């Protein structure tokens, strides 16, 4: 299901109107007054029943609008990967890619709401909005003190290492890493809000500090030959020290670099980590509740090493603890454990196509998930895949499956969701079995209130294979121009890794 991006809502205000219909309900009016260039926005509208209290129902829609806004921020941050590939300064490019890969929620200061209850139609409307300029000003000032604190923590860790106190150096390195994660997330948010401009007064300083932090870890851990079990044991110790007693965790597979793709290595590491934590009294849950902590991670290549970075947050997105460590790539190569699919280059290029000019969620709220959830997806040969969707507006659906070998299959086209099915879980009729080719693959769901234009296809093995390029598909899907508030569209994707 759609990932709910939690927000710390500060300085909020709401205005409830019952009389005249406000102009911001209209898409065109809303875009004029709260343009994407100046604001982050999230919108929600829904009907309530006679039995429901409209004010209580309104609170739920405010949560949806805030989640929608937060998702738009996340999309904006992730979409910057395309811009980063064009950066001439490789250090700047590498730093921001890592910042985006490890981006976690930050306080969205100044979030405000406009609300309207239409008692005659039994419908509520909510607009959540946040001015980018005010957000930038606040965090530019805040980042200065946070960067200074990071510098002091790194100096402290370096001093312990130079004094041959490796144990204390590791402790201080973990403290500095948590602070670096916070600084990097704020910097990534500023980067997104500045329309992809990386030139802030703190950028170069943060790059230098992150490099020092990475170099210190390599010095501390140098010469050690680690297995997956060794790595999981080390990181589990740091996690246990950083979380409350009797905490409950949900563990997701780590993903590779700034992608959403995982791997057999990530699965095996997560299984060992889960066992290590369980043996030390931590409860592992599949379905988190409001008290559950969420453990997520990323990993990437650094010369001959694999660096794994983990972060634990609560369900509201607050960072609890973070840690990272390294292992030698040769161990995985010798054991024939895949950490990156052979089609990575093609999949990464495809991801950049998707992120360029990506549609931000607006009036239409669209969700897509599988029988294994909606993130960190890993399917082994023979496993079954089921798809589920939910949308808040009568609309036409199109599902395209981008296979590991570059093929594109039209799984569903112009499947209509009528009024009786809106806001309900709809299972896609077909079920699929994981088979060759294996690697990184993507499912893309598009929805719009107008029927889709036809794509050029040819039938192979009982499926409709699309013969048009990815760019042509995106132009077809994203191409129609919004001419009225009745014209709505949305897009969502799931990335998955398949393997033998």
Short mmCIF file of N, CA, C and O in Angstrom, two decimals, residues 252-346:
data_model
loop_
_atom_site.label_atom_id
_atom_site.label_comp_id
_atom_site.label_asym_id
_atom_site.label_seq_id
_atom_site.Cartn_x
_atom_site.Cartn_y
_atom_site.Cartn_z
N UNK A 252 12.93 -4.05 6.81
CA UNK A 252 12.81 -4.08 5.35
C UNK A 252 14.16 -4.42 4.74
O UNK A 252 15.21 -4.08 5.31
N UNK A 253 14.14 -5.06 3.58
CA UNK A 253 15.40 -5.36 2.90
C UNK A 253 16.10 -4.05 2.52
O UNK A 253 15.46 -3.13 2.00
N UNK A 254 17.41 -3.95 2.74
CA UNK A 254 18.14 -2.76 2.26
C UNK A 254 18.06 -2.66 0.73
O UNK A 254 17.94 -3.68 0.04
N UNK A 255 18.15 -1.45 0.23
CA UNK A 255 18.10 -1.22 -1.22
C UNK A 255 19.45 -0.68 -1.71
O UNK A 255 20.22 -0.11 -0.94
N UNK A 256 19.70 -0.87 -2.99
CA UNK A 256 20.99 -0.53 -3.56
C UNK A 256 21.07 0.95 -3.94
O UNK A 256 20.27 1.45 -4.73
N UNK A 257 22.05 1.65 -3.34
CA UNK A 257 22.34 3.06 -3.67
C UNK A 257 21.06 3.91 -3.64
O UNK A 257 20.27 3.80 -2.72
N UNK A 258 20.86 4.74 -4.66
CA UNK A 258 19.71 5.64 -4.68
C UNK A 258 18.54 5.05 -5.48
O UNK A 258 17.70 5.78 -5.99
N UNK A 259 18.52 3.72 -5.60
CA UNK A 259 17.41 3.05 -6.27
C UNK A 259 16.47 2.47 -5.22
O UNK A 259 16.73 2.54 -4.02
N UNK A 260 15.40 1.86 -5.68
CA UNK A 260 14.48 1.13 -4.80
C UNK A 260 14.65 -0.37 -4.99
O UNK A 260 13.80 -1.16 -4.56
N UNK A 261 15.75 -0.78 -5.62
CA UNK A 261 15.97 -2.19 -5.92
C UNK A 261 16.72 -2.87 -4.78
O UNK A 261 17.65 -2.31 -4.20
N UNK A 262 16.33 -4.10 -4.51
CA UNK A 262 17.01 -4.88 -3.49
C UNK A 262 17.72 -6.06 -4.15
O UNK A 262 17.94 -6.06 -5.36
N UNK A 263 18.09 -7.12 -3.39
CA UNK A 263 18.92 -8.18 -3.95
C UNK A 263 18.92 -9.41 -3.07
O UNK A 263 18.51 -9.34 -1.90
N UNK A 264 19.40 -10.57 -3.59
CA UNK A 264 19.57 -11.75 -2.73
C UNK A 264 20.49 -11.48 -1.54
O UNK A 264 20.28 -12.00 -0.45
N UNK A 265 21.54 -10.65 -1.75
CA UNK A 265 22.41 -10.26 -0.63
C UNK A 265 21.61 -9.55 0.45
O UNK A 265 21.73 -9.84 1.65
N UNK A 266 20.77 -8.59 0.05
CA UNK A 266 19.97 -7.83 1.00
C UNK A 266 19.01 -8.74 1.78
O UNK A 266 18.81 -8.57 2.98
N UNK A 267 18.43 -9.71 1.08
CA UNK A 267 17.52 -10.66 1.74
C UNK A 267 18.27 -11.49 2.77
O UNK A 267 17.82 -11.64 3.91
N UNK A 268 19.43 -12.02 2.37
CA UNK A 268 20.19 -12.87 3.29
C UNK A 268 20.68 -12.06 4.49
O UNK A 268 20.61 -12.52 5.64
N UNK A 269 21.16 -10.85 4.23
CA UNK A 269 21.62 -10.00 5.33
C UNK A 269 20.48 -9.70 6.30
O UNK A 269 20.65 -9.76 7.52
N UNK A 270 19.29 -9.39 5.77
CA UNK A 270 18.14 -9.06 6.62
C UNK A 270 17.71 -10.26 7.45
O UNK A 270 17.32 -10.11 8.62
N UNK A 271 17.77 -11.45 6.86
CA UNK A 271 17.39 -12.65 7.60
C UNK A 271 18.34 -12.90 8.77
O UNK A 271 17.91 -13.22 9.88
N UNK A 272 19.65 -12.72 8.52
CA UNK A 272 20.64 -12.91 9.58
C UNK A 272 20.48 -11.83 10.65
O UNK A 272 20.55 -12.10 11.86
N UNK A 273 20.28 -10.58 10.20
CA UNK A 273 20.09 -9.47 11.15
C UNK A 273 18.86 -9.71 12.01
O UNK A 273 18.89 -9.48 13.24
N UNK A 274 17.78 -10.17 11.40
CA UNK A 274 16.56 -10.45 12.15
C UNK A 274 16.82 -11.52 13.21
O UNK A 274 16.35 -11.41 14.35
N UNK A 275 17.58 -12.56 12.86
CA UNK A 275 17.88 -13.62 13.80
C UNK A 275 18.74 -13.09 14.96
O UNK A 275 18.52 -13.42 16.12
N UNK A 276 19.72 -12.24 14.61
CA UNK A 276 20.58 -11.65 15.65
C UNK A 276 19.76 -10.82 16.63
O UNK A 276 19.94 -10.92 17.86
N UNK A 277 18.85 -10.02 16.12
CA UNK A 277 18.03 -9.17 16.98
C UNK A 277 17.04 -9.99 17.80
O UNK A 277 16.81 -9.71 18.98
N UNK A 278 16.47 -11.02 17.19
CA UNK A 278 15.53 -11.89 17.90
C UNK A 278 16.23 -12.61 19.06
O UNK A 278 15.66 -12.74 20.15
N UNK A 279 17.46 -13.06 18.80
CA UNK A 279 18.22 -13.75 19.84
C UNK A 279 18.53 -12.85 21.03
O UNK A 279 18.79 -13.33 22.14
N UNK A 280 18.50 -11.52 20.78
CA UNK A 280 18.81 -10.57 21.84
C UNK A 280 17.54 -9.91 22.41
O UNK A 280 17.61 -8.86 23.04
N UNK A 281 16.39 -10.55 22.15
CA UNK A 281 15.16 -10.13 22.80
C UNK A 281 14.33 -9.10 22.07
O UNK A 281 13.35 -8.58 22.63
N UNK A 282 14.67 -8.77 20.82
CA UNK A 282 13.89 -7.80 20.06
C UNK A 282 12.78 -8.52 19.30
O UNK A 282 13.04 -9.49 18.58
N UNK A 283 11.55 -8.04 19.43
CA UNK A 283 10.41 -8.63 18.71
C UNK A 283 10.38 -8.10 17.28
O UNK A 283 10.46 -6.89 17.07
N UNK A 284 10.27 -9.01 16.32
CA UNK A 284 10.21 -8.63 14.90
C UNK A 284 8.79 -8.83 14.41
O UNK A 284 8.24 -9.93 14.51
N UNK A 285 8.18 -7.77 13.88
CA UNK A 285 6.80 -7.82 13.41
C UNK A 285 6.72 -7.66 11.90
O UNK A 285 7.51 -6.92 11.29
N UNK A 286 5.78 -8.37 11.29
CA UNK A 286 5.54 -8.22 9.85
C UNK A 286 4.61 -7.05 9.58
O UNK A 286 4.77 -6.31 8.62
N UNK A 287 3.61 -6.89 10.44
CA UNK A 287 2.61 -5.82 10.28
C UNK A 287 2.75 -4.83 11.43
O UNK A 287 2.29 -5.10 12.54
N UNK A 288 3.40 -3.69 11.19
CA UNK A 288 3.67 -2.74 12.27
C UNK A 288 2.41 -2.05 12.78
O UNK A 288 1.47 -1.84 12.03
N UNK A 289 2.42 -1.73 14.08
CA UNK A 289 1.37 -0.89 14.64
C UNK A 289 2.00 0.45 15.01
O UNK A 289 3.14 0.74 14.65
N UNK A 290 1.27 1.29 15.74
CA UNK A 290 1.75 2.65 16.01
C UNK A 290 2.93 2.67 16.98
O UNK A 290 3.59 3.70 17.13
N UNK A 291 3.22 1.53 17.62
CA UNK A 291 4.37 1.47 18.54
C UNK A 291 5.61 0.83 17.90
O UNK A 291 6.65 0.76 18.53
N UNK A 292 5.48 0.35 16.69
CA UNK A 292 6.57 -0.37 16.04
C UNK A 292 7.61 0.59 15.47
O UNK A 292 7.27 1.63 14.91
N UNK A 293 8.87 0.23 15.61
CA UNK A 293 9.96 0.97 14.98
C UNK A 293 10.28 0.34 13.62
O UNK A 293 10.17 -0.88 13.46
N UNK A 294 10.67 1.15 12.68
CA UNK A 294 10.92 0.70 11.31
C UNK A 294 12.42 0.74 11.03
O UNK A 294 13.06 1.79 11.18
N UNK A 295 12.99 -0.39 10.63
CA UNK A 295 14.41 -0.47 10.29
C UNK A 295 14.55 -0.61 8.78
O UNK A 295 14.06 -1.57 8.19
N UNK A 296 15.20 0.38 8.18
CA UNK A 296 15.43 0.38 6.74
C UNK A 296 16.90 0.66 6.48
O UNK A 296 17.62 1.13 7.36
N UNK A 297 17.33 0.38 5.26
CA UNK A 297 18.75 0.60 4.97
C UNK A 297 19.04 0.72 3.49
O UNK A 297 18.19 0.44 2.63
N UNK A 298 20.25 1.15 3.20
CA UNK A 298 20.77 1.19 1.84
C UNK A 298 22.17 0.62 1.87
O UNK A 298 22.81 0.54 2.92
N UNK A 299 22.65 0.21 0.70
CA UNK A 299 24.04 -0.23 0.60
C UNK A 299 24.58 0.17 -0.77
O UNK A 299 23.82 0.35 -1.72
N UNK A 300 25.88 0.37 -0.83
CA UNK A 300 26.50 0.75 -2.09
C UNK A 300 27.96 0.31 -2.10
O UNK A 300 28.52 -0.10 -1.08
N UNK A 301 28.55 0.39 -3.27
CA UNK A 301 29.94 -0.04 -3.45
C UNK A 301 30.90 1.12 -3.19
O UNK A 301 30.65 2.25 -3.61
N UNK A 302 31.98 0.81 -2.49
CA UNK A 302 33.07 1.77 -2.27
C UNK A 302 34.38 1.03 -2.48
O UNK A 302 34.83 0.29 -1.60
N UNK A 303 34.94 1.20 -3.66
CA UNK A 303 36.18 0.51 -4.01
C UNK A 303 35.97 -0.99 -3.85
O UNK A 303 35.08 -1.57 -4.45
N UNK A 304 36.76 -1.65 -2.98
CA UNK A 304 36.63 -3.11 -2.82
C UNK A 304 35.61 -3.48 -1.75
O UNK A 304 35.42 -4.67 -1.46
N UNK A 305 34.93 -2.50 -1.18
CA UNK A 305 34.00 -2.76 -0.08
C UNK A 305 32.54 -2.56 -0.47
O UNK A 305 32.22 -1.87 -1.44
N UNK A 306 31.66 -3.14 0.33
CA UNK A 306 30.23 -2.84 0.34
C UNK A 306 29.94 -2.13 1.64
O UNK A 306 30.26 -2.64 2.73
N UNK A 307 29.36 -0.94 1.57
CA UNK A 307 28.99 -0.20 2.77
C UNK A 307 27.49 -0.34 2.98
O UNK A 307 26.70 -0.04 2.07
N UNK A 308 27.10 -0.77 4.17
CA UNK A 308 25.69 -0.94 4.53
C UNK A 308 25.33 0.11 5.58
O UNK A 308 25.98 0.20 6.62
N UNK A 309 24.31 0.89 5.30
CA UNK A 309 23.87 1.94 6.21
C UNK A 309 22.44 1.64 6.64
O UNK A 309 21.55 1.45 5.81
N UNK A 310 22.22 1.57 7.96
CA UNK A 310 20.90 1.27 8.51
C UNK A 310 20.39 2.44 9.34
O UNK A 310 21.18 3.16 9.96
N UNK A 311 19.07 2.61 9.36
CA UNK A 311 18.45 3.66 10.16
C UNK A 311 17.16 3.13 10.76
O UNK A 311 16.39 2.42 10.09
N UNK A 312 16.92 3.46 12.01
CA UNK A 312 15.69 3.07 12.71
C UNK A 312 14.90 4.34 13.00
O UNK A 312 15.44 5.30 13.54
N UNK A 313 13.63 4.34 12.63
CA UNK A 313 12.75 5.49 12.90
C UNK A 313 11.44 4.98 13.47
O UNK A 313 11.10 3.80 13.34
N UNK A 314 10.69 5.90 14.09
CA UNK A 314 9.35 5.51 14.54
C UNK A 314 8.37 5.69 13.39
O UNK A 314 8.73 6.13 12.30
N UNK A 315 7.11 5.33 13.61
CA UNK A 315 6.13 5.39 12.53
C UNK A 315 5.83 6.82 12.10
O UNK A 315 5.25 7.05 11.04
N UNK A 316 6.23 7.80 12.92
CA UNK A 316 6.05 9.21 12.55
C UNK A 316 7.25 9.77 11.80
O UNK A 316 7.29 10.96 11.50
N UNK A 317 8.23 8.91 11.52
CA UNK A 317 9.37 9.34 10.72
C UNK A 317 10.52 9.90 11.53
O UNK A 317 11.55 10.29 10.96
N UNK A 318 10.41 9.95 12.86
CA UNK A 318 11.50 10.48 13.68
C UNK A 318 12.64 9.48 13.74
O UNK A 318 12.45 8.32 14.09
N UNK A 319 13.85 9.95 13.44
CA UNK A 319 15.02 9.09 13.44
C UNK A 319 15.42 8.74 14.87
O UNK A 319 15.62 9.61 15.71
N UNK A 320 15.55 7.44 15.16
CA UNK A 320 15.90 6.96 16.50
C UNK A 320 17.39 6.66 16.60
O UNK A 320 18.07 7.10 17.54
N UNK A 321 17.92 5.91 15.65
CA UNK A 321 19.34 5.61 15.65
C UNK A 321 19.76 5.23 14.23
O UNK A 321 18.92 4.90 13.39
N UNK A 322 21.06 5.30 13.98
CA UNK A 322 21.59 4.95 12.65
C UNK A 322 23.00 4.42 12.83
O UNK A 322 23.72 4.80 13.76
N UNK A 323 23.39 3.53 11.94
CA UNK A 323 24.75 3.02 11.97
C UNK A 323 25.09 2.44 10.60
O UNK A 323 24.19 2.13 9.80
N UNK A 324 26.37 2.29 10.33
CA UNK A 324 26.80 1.68 9.08
C UNK A 324 28.13 0.98 9.30
O UNK A 324 28.86 1.25 10.25
N UNK A 325 28.42 0.05 8.39
CA UNK A 325 29.68 -0.66 8.45
C UNK A 325 29.99 -1.23 7.08
O UNK A 325 29.16 -1.13 6.16
N UNK A 326 31.14 -1.84 6.93
CA UNK A 326 31.59 -2.29 5.62
C UNK A 326 31.97 -3.77 5.66
O UNK A 326 32.28 -4.33 6.72
N UNK A 327 31.92 -4.39 4.49
CA UNK A 327 32.44 -5.74 4.30
C UNK A 327 33.07 -5.80 2.91
O UNK A 327 32.75 -4.98 2.04
N UNK A 328 33.95 -6.75 2.72
CA UNK A 328 34.66 -6.85 1.45
C UNK A 328 33.76 -7.48 0.39
O UNK A 328 33.11 -8.50 0.64
N UNK A 329 33.75 -6.89 -0.82
CA UNK A 329 32.93 -7.40 -1.90
C UNK A 329 33.33 -8.81 -2.30
O UNK A 329 32.50 -9.60 -2.78
N UNK A 330 34.62 -9.13 -2.14
CA UNK A 330 35.12 -10.41 -2.62
C UNK A 330 34.42 -11.58 -1.94
O UNK A 330 34.25 -12.64 -2.55
N UNK A 331 34.01 -11.38 -0.69
CA UNK A 331 33.28 -12.44 0.02
C UNK A 331 32.01 -12.81 -0.75
O UNK A 331 31.70 -14.00 -0.94
N UNK A 332 31.26 -11.80 -1.18
CA UNK A 332 30.01 -12.05 -1.91
C UNK A 332 30.29 -12.67 -3.27
O UNK A 332 29.55 -13.55 -3.73
N UNK A 333 31.36 -12.21 -3.92
CA UNK A 333 31.72 -12.76 -5.24
C UNK A 333 32.10 -14.23 -5.11
O UNK A 333 31.65 -15.09 -5.89
N UNK A 334 32.91 -14.54 -4.09
CA UNK A 334 33.34 -15.93 -3.87
C UNK A 334 32.17 -16.85 -3.56
O UNK A 334 32.14 -18.01 -3.97
N UNK A 335 31.19 -16.32 -2.81
CA UNK A 335 30.02 -17.11 -2.43
C UNK A 335 28.91 -17.06 -3.48
O UNK A 335 27.86 -17.67 -3.30
N UNK A 336 29.15 -16.32 -4.56
CA UNK A 336 28.17 -16.16 -5.65
C UNK A 336 26.84 -15.63 -5.13
O UNK A 336 25.76 -16.11 -5.48
N UNK A 337 26.95 -14.63 -4.27
CA UNK A 337 25.76 -13.95 -3.73
C UNK A 337 25.60 -12.62 -4.46
O UNK A 337 26.44 -11.74 -4.34
N UNK A 338 24.53 -12.47 -5.19
CA UNK A 338 24.33 -11.27 -6.01
C UNK A 338 23.92 -10.07 -5.16
O UNK A 338 22.99 -10.16 -4.35
N UNK A 339 24.63 -8.96 -5.32
CA UNK A 339 24.25 -7.72 -4.65
C UNK A 339 23.78 -6.66 -5.64
O UNK A 339 23.24 -5.62 -5.24
N UNK A 340 23.97 -6.92 -6.93
CA UNK A 340 23.53 -5.98 -7.97
C UNK A 340 23.24 -6.78 -9.23
O UNK A 340 24.08 -7.56 -9.68
N UNK A 341 22.07 -6.60 -9.79
CA UNK A 341 21.68 -7.37 -10.97
C UNK A 341 22.49 -6.96 -12.20
O UNK A 341 22.99 -5.84 -12.29
N UNK A 342 22.61 -7.90 -13.14
CA UNK A 342 23.38 -7.64 -14.36
C UNK A 342 22.79 -6.51 -15.19
O UNK A 342 23.52 -5.82 -15.92
N UNK A 343 21.49 -6.31 -15.08
CA UNK A 343 20.85 -5.27 -15.89
C UNK A 343 20.77 -3.93 -15.16
O UNK A 343 19.93 -3.08 -15.48
N UNK A 344 21.65 -3.72 -14.16
CA UNK A 344 21.57 -2.50 -13.35
C UNK A 344 21.64 -1.24 -14.21
O UNK A 344 20.87 -0.30 -14.03
N UNK A 345 22.58 -1.19 -15.14
CA UNK A 345 22.77 0.01 -15.96
C UNK A 345 21.51 0.36 -16.73
O UNK A 345 21.07 1.52 -16.74
N UNK A 346 20.90 -0.65 -17.36
CA UNK A 346 19.66 -0.40 -18.12
C UNK A 346 18.52 0.00 -17.19
O UNK A 346 17.73 0.91 -17.51
#
